[in-house]
Short mmCIF file of C-alpha atoms and ligand atoms in Angstrom, two decimals:
data_model
loop_
_atom_site.label_atom_id
_atom_site.label_comp_id
_atom_site.label_asym_id
_atom_site.label_seq_id
_atom_site.Cartn_x
_atom_site.Cartn_y
_atom_site.Cartn_z
CA UNK A 61 -83.02 9.70 31.36
CA UNK A 62 -84.37 10.41 27.92
CA UNK A 63 -84.95 14.06 28.79
CA UNK A 64 -81.77 15.20 27.04
CA UNK A 65 -82.41 13.34 23.75
CA UNK A 66 -84.21 15.18 20.94
CA UNK A 67 -85.45 13.17 17.97
CA UNK A 68 -84.72 14.58 14.52
CA UNK A 69 -86.40 12.06 12.18
CA UNK A 70 -84.51 11.91 8.86
CA UNK A 71 -81.83 14.16 10.37
CA UNK A 72 -83.59 17.17 8.80
CA UNK A 73 -81.86 19.55 11.20
CA UNK A 74 -78.83 17.56 12.33
CA UNK A 75 -75.31 18.18 11.11
CA UNK A 76 -73.38 14.89 11.09
CA UNK A 77 -69.90 16.17 10.32
CA UNK A 78 -67.65 18.96 9.07
CA UNK A 79 -66.57 18.55 5.46
CA UNK A 80 -64.32 20.42 3.04
CA UNK A 81 -65.56 18.63 -0.07
CA UNK A 82 -68.90 19.99 -1.31
CA UNK A 83 -70.83 23.15 -0.51
CA UNK A 84 -74.49 23.53 -1.35
CA UNK A 85 -76.90 26.33 -0.58
CA UNK A 86 -80.51 25.19 -0.83
CA UNK A 87 -81.95 28.69 -0.82
CA UNK A 88 -79.64 30.10 -3.49
CA UNK A 89 -79.37 26.91 -5.57
CA UNK A 90 -75.57 26.83 -5.26
CA UNK A 91 -73.46 23.66 -5.61
CA UNK A 92 -69.64 23.79 -5.50
CA UNK A 93 -67.10 20.92 -5.45
CA UNK A 94 -63.94 21.96 -3.52
CA UNK A 95 -64.91 25.60 -4.21
CA UNK A 96 -65.47 25.24 -7.95
CA UNK A 97 -69.04 25.75 -9.25
CA UNK A 98 -70.73 22.83 -10.99
CA UNK A 99 -71.69 25.24 -13.77
CA UNK A 100 -67.99 25.80 -14.57
CA UNK A 101 -66.98 22.18 -14.02
CA UNK A 102 -69.84 20.87 -16.20
CA UNK A 103 -68.73 23.19 -19.00
CA UNK A 104 -64.94 23.01 -18.75
CA UNK A 105 -63.88 19.84 -16.90
CA UNK A 106 -64.10 16.07 -17.44
CA UNK A 107 -65.59 13.49 -15.09
CA UNK A 108 -62.21 11.93 -14.33
CA UNK A 109 -60.70 15.33 -13.56
CA UNK A 110 -63.65 16.11 -11.24
CA UNK A 111 -63.12 12.72 -9.57
CA UNK A 112 -59.48 13.72 -8.92
CA UNK A 113 -60.59 17.12 -7.59
CA UNK A 114 -63.13 15.61 -5.18
CA UNK A 115 -60.81 12.87 -3.89
CA UNK A 116 -57.50 14.77 -3.69
CA UNK A 117 -58.85 18.29 -3.11
CA UNK A 118 -57.19 20.17 -5.99
CA UNK A 119 -57.48 20.32 -9.77
CA UNK A 120 -54.61 18.15 -11.10
CA UNK A 121 -51.68 19.44 -13.12
CA UNK A 122 -51.35 17.82 -16.54
CA UNK A 123 -48.69 15.47 -15.11
CA UNK A 124 -50.85 14.52 -12.11
CA UNK A 125 -53.89 13.94 -14.33
CA UNK A 126 -51.96 11.82 -16.83
CA UNK A 127 -50.61 9.63 -14.03
CA UNK A 128 -54.09 9.30 -12.48
CA UNK A 129 -55.69 8.47 -15.84
CA UNK A 130 -52.96 5.90 -16.55
CA UNK A 131 -53.59 4.24 -13.17
CA UNK A 132 -57.32 4.09 -13.84
CA UNK A 133 -56.90 2.82 -17.40
CA UNK A 134 -54.57 0.01 -16.35
CA UNK A 135 -56.91 -1.30 -13.64
CA UNK A 136 -60.12 -1.57 -15.66
CA UNK A 137 -59.90 -5.37 -16.05
CA UNK A 138 -61.89 -7.35 -13.48
CA UNK A 139 -60.76 -10.67 -11.98
CA UNK A 140 -62.30 -13.39 -14.16
CA UNK A 141 -63.61 -15.20 -11.05
CA UNK A 142 -65.84 -12.18 -10.40
CA UNK A 143 -67.59 -13.13 -13.63
CA UNK A 144 -68.40 -16.53 -12.16
CA UNK A 145 -70.30 -14.79 -9.34
CA UNK A 146 -72.01 -12.63 -11.92
CA UNK A 147 -73.03 -15.63 -14.05
CA UNK A 148 -75.07 -16.89 -11.09
CA UNK A 149 -77.50 -13.94 -11.26
CA UNK A 150 -80.79 -14.46 -13.13
CA UNK A 151 -81.07 -12.51 -16.39
CA UNK A 152 -83.72 -10.21 -14.93
CA UNK A 153 -81.75 -9.33 -11.79
CA UNK A 154 -81.88 -5.56 -11.22
CA UNK A 155 -78.49 -4.05 -12.16
CA UNK A 156 -78.32 -2.18 -8.83
CA UNK A 157 -78.63 -5.43 -6.86
CA UNK A 158 -75.91 -6.96 -9.04
CA UNK A 159 -73.66 -3.90 -8.65
CA UNK A 160 -73.90 -3.69 -4.85
CA UNK A 161 -73.25 -7.46 -4.58
CA UNK A 162 -70.21 -7.43 -6.85
CA UNK A 163 -68.69 -4.33 -5.23
CA UNK A 164 -69.07 -6.04 -1.86
CA UNK A 165 -67.48 -9.18 -3.37
CA UNK A 166 -64.43 -7.08 -4.36
CA UNK A 167 -63.45 -7.16 -0.68
CA UNK A 168 -62.87 -10.90 -1.12
CA UNK A 169 -60.76 -10.44 -4.25
CA UNK A 170 -58.61 -7.60 -2.95
CA UNK A 171 -58.25 -8.39 0.75
CA UNK A 172 -54.66 -7.25 1.04
CA UNK A 173 -54.51 -4.99 4.01
CA UNK A 174 -58.04 -3.72 4.05
CA UNK A 175 -56.70 -2.07 7.16
CA UNK A 176 -57.50 1.48 6.46
CA UNK A 177 -54.42 3.15 7.77
CA UNK A 178 -52.01 2.07 5.05
CA UNK A 179 -52.30 4.93 2.55
CA UNK A 180 -50.78 3.04 -0.36
CA UNK A 181 -53.29 0.17 -0.26
CA UNK A 182 -56.15 2.59 0.37
CA UNK A 183 -55.10 4.45 -2.79
CA UNK A 184 -54.98 1.13 -4.68
CA UNK A 185 -58.49 0.24 -3.51
CA UNK A 186 -59.70 3.69 -4.61
CA UNK A 187 -58.17 3.25 -8.09
CA UNK A 188 -59.68 -0.25 -8.34
CA UNK A 189 -63.18 0.99 -7.49
CA UNK A 190 -63.05 3.90 -9.94
CA UNK A 191 -61.62 1.77 -12.75
CA UNK A 192 -63.68 -1.41 -12.32
CA UNK A 193 -67.13 -0.05 -11.51
CA UNK A 194 -67.91 0.86 -15.16
CA UNK A 195 -66.68 -2.55 -16.36
CA UNK A 196 -68.87 -4.40 -13.84
CA UNK A 197 -71.83 -2.08 -14.49
CA UNK A 198 -72.01 -3.02 -18.19
CA UNK A 199 -72.23 -6.78 -17.51
CA UNK A 200 -75.89 -6.64 -16.47
CA UNK A 201 -76.88 -4.84 -19.65
CA UNK A 202 -74.98 -7.25 -21.90
CA UNK A 203 -76.55 -10.27 -20.17
CA UNK A 204 -80.04 -8.72 -20.51
CA UNK A 205 -79.41 -8.48 -24.27
CA UNK A 206 -78.09 -12.03 -24.55
CA UNK A 207 -74.76 -10.55 -25.67
CA UNK A 208 -71.25 -11.41 -24.45
CA UNK A 209 -69.68 -8.90 -22.06
CA UNK A 210 -66.99 -6.62 -23.47
CA UNK A 211 -63.52 -6.09 -22.13
CA UNK A 212 -62.31 -2.52 -21.48
CA UNK A 213 -59.93 -0.92 -23.98
CA UNK A 214 -56.86 0.96 -22.80
CA UNK A 215 -57.04 3.17 -25.87
CA UNK A 216 -60.33 4.78 -24.75
CA UNK A 217 -61.01 7.49 -22.18
CA UNK A 218 -63.20 6.79 -19.17
CA UNK A 219 -66.61 7.65 -20.63
CA UNK A 220 -65.85 6.28 -24.10
CA UNK A 221 -64.70 3.01 -22.53
CA UNK A 222 -67.99 2.68 -20.66
CA UNK A 223 -70.03 3.37 -23.80
CA UNK A 224 -67.91 0.95 -25.84
CA UNK A 225 -68.32 -1.84 -23.25
CA UNK A 226 -72.06 -1.15 -23.18
CA UNK A 227 -72.76 -1.10 -26.90
CA UNK A 228 -69.97 -2.87 -28.80
CA UNK A 229 -70.72 -6.29 -30.27
CA UNK A 230 -68.30 -8.98 -31.48
CA UNK A 231 -69.66 -8.30 -34.94
CA UNK A 232 -69.67 -4.50 -34.76
CA UNK A 233 -67.44 -2.16 -32.78
CA UNK A 234 -69.42 0.73 -31.22
CA UNK A 235 -68.18 4.03 -32.57
CA UNK A 236 -68.25 6.58 -29.74
CA UNK A 237 -70.06 9.75 -30.86
CA UNK A 238 -68.35 12.76 -29.22
CA UNK A 239 -71.80 14.25 -28.53
CA UNK A 240 -72.73 11.14 -26.55
CA UNK A 241 -69.44 11.01 -24.67
CA UNK A 242 -69.64 14.72 -23.82
CA UNK A 243 -73.22 14.34 -22.57
CA UNK A 244 -72.21 11.40 -20.37
CA UNK A 245 -69.24 13.34 -18.98
CA UNK A 246 -71.52 16.23 -18.07
CA UNK A 247 -74.13 14.01 -16.40
CA UNK A 248 -71.52 12.15 -14.35
CA UNK A 249 -69.92 15.44 -13.24
CA UNK A 250 -73.32 16.69 -12.05
CA UNK A 251 -73.87 13.53 -9.98
CA UNK A 252 -70.36 13.34 -8.51
CA UNK A 253 -71.06 14.54 -4.96
CA UNK A 254 -73.80 16.19 -2.93
CA UNK A 255 -72.60 16.56 0.68
CA UNK A 256 -74.42 14.41 3.28
CA UNK A 257 -77.23 12.85 1.21
CA UNK A 258 -78.68 9.48 2.22
CA UNK A 259 -76.20 7.24 0.37
CA UNK A 260 -73.14 9.32 1.31
CA UNK A 261 -74.21 9.32 4.96
CA UNK A 262 -74.56 5.54 4.65
CA UNK A 263 -71.01 5.23 3.28
CA UNK A 264 -69.70 7.37 6.16
CA UNK A 265 -71.67 5.47 8.81
CA UNK A 266 -70.54 2.04 7.57
CA UNK A 267 -66.97 3.31 7.20
CA UNK A 268 -67.05 4.76 10.72
CA UNK A 269 -66.98 1.20 12.13
CA UNK A 270 -63.70 0.76 10.16
CA UNK A 271 -65.41 -1.55 7.69
CA UNK A 272 -63.39 -1.75 4.47
CA UNK A 273 -63.97 0.64 1.58
CA UNK A 274 -65.63 -1.96 -0.70
CA UNK A 275 -68.26 -2.79 1.95
CA UNK A 276 -68.80 0.91 2.61
CA UNK A 277 -69.29 1.76 -1.06
CA UNK A 278 -71.53 -1.30 -1.57
CA UNK A 279 -73.75 0.02 1.25
CA UNK A 280 -73.93 3.39 -0.50
CA UNK A 281 -75.07 1.69 -3.72
CA UNK A 282 -77.84 -0.07 -1.78
CA UNK A 283 -79.03 3.18 -0.19
CA UNK A 284 -78.95 4.96 -3.57
CA UNK A 285 -81.23 2.30 -5.09
CA UNK A 286 -84.25 3.52 -3.11
CA UNK A 287 -86.95 5.30 -5.20
CA UNK A 288 -86.85 8.31 -2.88
CA UNK A 289 -83.12 8.75 -3.66
CA UNK A 290 -81.18 7.70 -6.75
CA UNK A 291 -83.85 5.21 -7.82
CA UNK A 292 -86.05 8.23 -8.62
CA UNK A 293 -84.42 8.65 -12.05
CA UNK A 294 -85.85 5.29 -13.15
CA UNK A 295 -89.22 6.12 -11.54
CA UNK A 296 -89.38 9.45 -13.41
CA UNK A 297 -89.16 7.86 -16.86
CA UNK A 298 -91.65 5.14 -15.90
CA UNK A 299 -93.99 7.88 -14.63
CA UNK A 300 -93.57 9.97 -17.81
CA UNK A 301 -94.16 6.88 -19.98
CA UNK A 302 -97.33 6.12 -17.97
CA UNK A 303 -98.57 9.70 -18.53
CA UNK A 304 -97.79 9.44 -22.26
CA UNK A 305 -99.63 6.10 -22.52
CA UNK A 306 -102.51 7.58 -20.53
CA UNK A 307 -103.12 10.30 -23.13
CA UNK A 308 -100.59 12.84 -21.83
CA UNK A 309 -102.90 14.38 -19.23
CA UNK A 310 -100.25 15.80 -16.88
CA UNK A 311 -102.78 17.66 -14.73
CA UNK A 312 -104.35 14.35 -13.74
CA UNK A 313 -101.01 13.23 -12.30
CA UNK A 314 -100.34 16.56 -10.63
CA UNK A 315 -103.75 16.29 -8.94
CA UNK A 316 -103.06 12.67 -7.96
CA UNK A 317 -99.74 13.71 -6.36
CA UNK A 318 -101.59 16.32 -4.28
CA UNK A 319 -103.97 13.71 -2.95
CA UNK A 320 -102.04 12.03 -0.12
CA UNK A 321 -104.44 9.08 -0.07
CA UNK A 322 -103.27 8.21 -3.58
CA UNK A 323 -99.83 7.34 -2.24
CA UNK A 324 -98.50 8.75 -5.54
CA UNK A 325 -95.64 11.27 -5.70
CA UNK A 326 -94.27 13.14 -8.68
CA UNK A 327 -90.88 11.51 -8.95
CA UNK A 328 -88.09 13.92 -9.81
CA UNK A 329 -89.76 16.67 -7.77
CA UNK A 330 -88.81 18.01 -4.37
CA UNK A 331 -85.59 18.01 -2.39
CA UNK A 332 -84.61 18.01 1.27
CA UNK A 333 -82.16 20.88 0.80
CA UNK A 334 -83.01 22.75 -2.41
CA UNK A 335 -86.01 24.91 -1.55
CA UNK A 336 -85.55 26.78 -4.76
CA UNK A 337 -84.38 25.22 -8.03
CA UNK A 338 -81.84 22.34 -8.08
CA UNK A 339 -78.95 23.85 -10.07
CA UNK A 340 -78.19 20.44 -11.56
CA UNK A 341 -81.74 20.14 -12.93
CA UNK A 342 -81.34 23.48 -14.70
CA UNK A 343 -78.17 22.33 -16.46
CA UNK A 344 -79.56 18.88 -17.28
CA UNK A 345 -82.81 20.32 -18.66
CA UNK A 346 -80.83 22.48 -21.10
CA UNK A 347 -78.50 19.59 -21.94
CA UNK A 348 -81.49 17.35 -22.71
CA UNK A 349 -82.65 19.79 -25.37
CA UNK A 350 -79.12 20.12 -26.81
CA UNK A 351 -78.34 16.39 -26.91
CA UNK A 352 -81.69 15.41 -28.46
CA UNK A 353 -81.34 18.13 -31.10
CA UNK A 354 -77.74 17.16 -31.90
CA UNK A 355 -78.69 13.47 -32.12
CA UNK A 356 -81.81 14.30 -34.11
CA UNK A 357 -84.02 12.53 -31.59
CA UNK A 358 -87.61 13.57 -31.02
CA UNK A 359 -88.60 11.98 -27.69
CA UNK A 360 -92.28 12.61 -26.82
CA UNK A 361 -91.40 11.99 -23.18
CA UNK A 362 -89.34 15.22 -23.15
CA UNK A 363 -92.43 17.19 -24.10
CA UNK A 364 -94.45 15.42 -21.38
CA UNK A 365 -91.72 16.31 -18.84
CA UNK A 366 -91.79 19.98 -19.86
CA UNK A 367 -95.60 20.08 -19.62
CA UNK A 368 -95.56 18.32 -16.25
CA UNK A 369 -92.92 20.71 -14.88
CA UNK A 370 -94.96 23.72 -16.04
CA UNK A 371 -98.21 22.36 -14.54
CA UNK A 372 -96.56 21.59 -11.19
CA UNK A 373 -94.74 24.93 -10.95
CA UNK A 374 -98.05 26.76 -11.48
CA UNK A 375 -99.82 24.71 -8.79
CA UNK A 376 -100.08 26.25 -5.27
CA UNK A 377 -99.63 22.80 -3.65
CA UNK A 378 -96.14 22.45 -5.14
CA UNK A 379 -95.22 26.12 -4.94
CA UNK A 380 -96.21 26.35 -1.25
CA UNK A 381 -94.10 23.27 -0.49
CA UNK A 382 -91.21 24.58 -2.59
CA UNK A 383 -91.20 21.48 -4.77
CA UNK A 384 -89.08 21.94 -7.89
CA UNK A 385 -87.57 19.50 -10.38
CA UNK A 386 -84.49 17.82 -8.93
CA UNK A 387 -81.46 16.16 -10.51
CA UNK A 388 -83.50 13.07 -11.41
CA UNK A 389 -86.25 14.80 -13.38
CA UNK A 390 -84.53 15.26 -16.73
CA UNK A 391 -81.48 13.00 -16.46
CA UNK A 392 -83.33 9.89 -17.67
CA UNK A 393 -84.29 11.65 -20.90
CA UNK A 394 -80.62 12.07 -21.75
CA UNK A 395 -79.72 8.52 -20.69
CA UNK A 396 -82.48 7.25 -23.04
CA UNK A 397 -81.09 9.33 -25.87
CA UNK A 398 -77.67 7.73 -25.27
CA UNK A 399 -79.29 4.30 -25.60
CA UNK A 400 -79.04 3.40 -21.91
CA UNK A 401 -82.02 1.30 -20.71
CA UNK A 402 -84.24 2.55 -17.88
CA UNK A 403 -83.18 -0.10 -15.36
CA UNK A 404 -79.57 1.08 -15.74
CA UNK A 405 -80.31 4.73 -14.86
CA UNK A 406 -79.58 4.37 -11.15
CA UNK A 407 -76.38 2.48 -12.01
CA UNK A 408 -75.37 5.61 -13.98
CA UNK A 409 -76.07 7.65 -10.85
CA UNK A 410 -73.82 5.28 -8.86
CA UNK A 411 -70.97 5.59 -11.38
CA UNK A 412 -71.27 9.37 -11.12
CA UNK A 413 -71.51 9.43 -7.32
CA UNK A 414 -68.61 7.02 -6.72
CA UNK A 415 -65.85 9.68 -6.49
CA UNK A 416 -67.98 11.63 -4.02
CA UNK A 417 -68.56 8.58 -1.84
CA UNK A 418 -64.82 7.81 -1.97
CA UNK A 419 -63.84 11.41 -1.11
CA UNK A 420 -66.28 11.54 1.81
CA UNK A 421 -65.15 8.10 3.11
CA UNK A 422 -61.51 9.17 2.89
CA UNK A 423 -62.23 12.45 4.73
CA UNK A 424 -64.12 10.63 7.48
CA UNK A 425 -61.21 8.20 7.92
CA UNK A 426 -58.54 10.94 7.78
CA UNK A 427 -60.40 12.91 10.44
CA UNK A 428 -60.57 9.77 12.59
CA UNK A 429 -64.28 10.42 13.17
CA UNK A 430 -65.91 8.33 15.92
CA UNK A 431 -68.14 5.37 15.11
CA UNK A 432 -71.66 6.57 14.33
CA UNK A 433 -74.13 5.45 16.98
CA UNK A 434 -77.26 7.62 17.40
CA UNK A 435 -79.49 7.34 20.51
CA UNK A 436 -83.29 6.86 20.74
CA UNK A 437 -86.26 7.63 22.97
CA UNK A 438 -87.73 4.30 24.18
CA UNK A 439 -91.51 4.08 23.83
CA UNK A 440 -91.95 0.29 24.23
CA UNK A 441 -93.33 -1.93 27.01
CA UNK A 442 -92.21 -1.28 30.62
CA UNK A 443 -90.11 -4.02 32.27
CA UNK A 444 -92.18 -7.16 32.81
CA UNK A 445 -91.59 -10.78 34.01
CA UNK A 446 -91.33 -13.81 31.72
CA UNK A 447 -94.51 -15.93 31.43
CA UNK A 448 -94.27 -19.68 30.72
CA UNK A 449 -95.86 -20.59 27.38
CA UNK A 450 -98.40 -22.81 29.15
CA UNK A 451 -99.71 -19.71 30.90
CA UNK A 452 -99.91 -17.34 27.90
C1 SDX B 127 -81.93 12.65 -4.81
O1 SDX B 127 -80.32 14.51 -0.55
C2 SDX B 127 -79.80 14.63 -1.69
O2 SDX B 127 -78.95 15.48 -1.91
C3 SDX B 127 -80.28 13.62 -2.72
C4 SDX B 127 -79.80 13.86 -4.14
C5 SDX B 127 -78.32 13.63 -4.28
O3 SDX B 127 -77.74 14.21 -5.19
O4 SDX B 127 -77.78 12.78 -3.53
O5 SDX B 127 -80.12 15.19 -4.52
C6 SDX B 127 -80.48 12.88 -5.12
O6 SDX B 127 -82.23 11.72 -4.12
C7 SDX B 127 -82.95 13.61 -5.34
C8 SDX B 127 -84.40 13.30 -4.84
C9 SDX B 127 -84.97 12.16 -5.69
N1 SDX B 127 -86.28 11.72 -5.12
C10 SDX B 127 -87.44 11.98 -5.72
O7 SDX B 127 -87.56 12.66 -6.74
C11 SDX B 127 -88.63 11.33 -5.04
C12 SDX B 127 -89.78 12.34 -4.92
N2 SDX B 127 -89.41 13.37 -3.96
C13 SDX B 127 -89.67 13.12 -2.60
O8 SDX B 127 -90.15 11.96 -2.14
C14 SDX B 127 -89.17 14.14 -1.61
O9 SDX B 127 -89.33 15.38 -2.15
C15 SDX B 127 -87.75 13.93 -1.15
C16 SDX B 127 -87.52 12.54 -0.68
C17 SDX B 127 -86.79 14.25 -2.26
C18 SDX B 127 -87.51 14.90 -0.01
O10 SDX B 127 -88.29 14.49 1.04
P1 SDX B 127 -88.44 15.35 2.39
O11 SDX B 127 -87.45 16.44 2.46
O12 SDX B 127 -88.51 14.37 3.51
O13 SDX B 127 -89.80 16.08 2.18
P2 SDX B 127 -91.21 15.50 2.60
O14 SDX B 127 -91.36 14.10 2.07
O15 SDX B 127 -91.40 15.73 4.06
O16 SDX B 127 -92.21 16.44 1.76
C19 SDX B 127 -92.57 17.72 2.25
C20 SDX B 127 -93.99 17.92 1.72
C21 SDX B 127 -94.93 16.79 2.10
O17 SDX B 127 -96.23 17.30 2.11
P3 SDX B 127 -96.87 17.84 3.54
O18 SDX B 127 -96.71 16.70 4.54
O19 SDX B 127 -96.08 19.06 3.91
O20 SDX B 127 -98.33 18.12 3.23
O21 SDX B 127 -93.98 17.93 0.27
C22 SDX B 127 -94.70 16.79 -0.21
C23 SDX B 127 -94.83 15.83 0.94
O22 SDX B 127 -96.00 15.03 0.81
N3 SDX B 127 -93.88 16.22 -1.29
C24 SDX B 127 -94.35 15.80 -2.47
C25 SDX B 127 -93.23 15.42 -3.21
N4 SDX B 127 -92.12 15.59 -2.49
C26 SDX B 127 -92.54 16.10 -1.30
N5 SDX B 127 -95.61 15.71 -2.94
C27 SDX B 127 -95.73 15.24 -4.20
N6 SDX B 127 -94.72 14.84 -4.99
C28 SDX B 127 -93.45 14.92 -4.51
N7 SDX B 127 -92.43 14.55 -5.29
#
């Protein structure tokens, strides 16, 4: 009976769906959103415009973009009762745990027709997620600083609003530096979608049972939190800091990563699909240099990262396994330069990936894909009779 089932652990060679959203070629290091290259989009577009492109399939006209941006801007406020849920979290709660909980709680605040086949309400839920995620995301940081949360401002664009909510104080308005806002736009664009990665597959699987969009996105945030996935960007900086504090001996850590018994991996290295360079890492590495120079920041961790990359790329263990820096290797260095704390890095990844998750969820629903339910090969005990506890 199990003869016809083949196991593909981690779905390394299994296609789960057909999608028209993102194309990536692991051999050539190509990544396109709806046919446009990330190199062009990172240079010429904005994160909100890329969100529109991913979700609706085309670059917006000026009129379409203005209407979309107005919708987003006028939904950035969060129901005050959501703050009561937030107040219950301890000050040291990890921002990813807070974010996934509050996004799931949104299903209780916006229950009107979570039935997925009413396009208008689905659109409204999509606008609410895009507009409120940044607002919610900043709460954890403000609480960790003992500062009051900030309300969004309708006068600011998407990235500037996030930065202002993060860093403004009642006593001093944060002045958004265009260099910082441009760097954030670029980073969010580069994280916006990545075909069927772990968290996106999670969003599709949860959505395939016709669970509502808030529950589906909350599941994606949970999957992204893992250190092998989006959580790697926090691990990378903690690893680089450890190397710096340990005298900067990168070779010692490269050697440790080659010794399987150490259980240590070089975070920010390797990728299931990219067996050459990760095109996002190339752009982010260059951007890290630019942003730090423009902001006049000399971060010793950047130098450690460059030394570590060089040591690994000259080591046969990594070269033979085609392990190159991935999107998470340099991104944390830019987040640090923008003043974002390490435990918020994966939240930044979630803000960036949200339009991709939404686009993929919408596509799965529009294509009326069947509920996901993989099979297994049973390797447990054969059938046996119950034994009374007195006889065990
Ligand atoms: C993201 O899928 C996506 O698209 C994800 C993502 C996205 O945009 O959504 O790109 C974002 O998650 C990027 C990856 C972030 N994770 C990390 O940086 C964590 C460190 N990297 C890995 O753990 C690993 O490389 C993965 C998880 C990224 C990929 O894992 P695979 O494809 O299952 O590869 P594997 O674990 O089977 O490794 C193959 C070999 C193994 O050695 P051998 O058994 O062949 O001897 O390479 C080794 C591994 O031990 N290896 C590493 C390594 N990564 C793989 N050895 C040391 N350090 C590493 N980082």
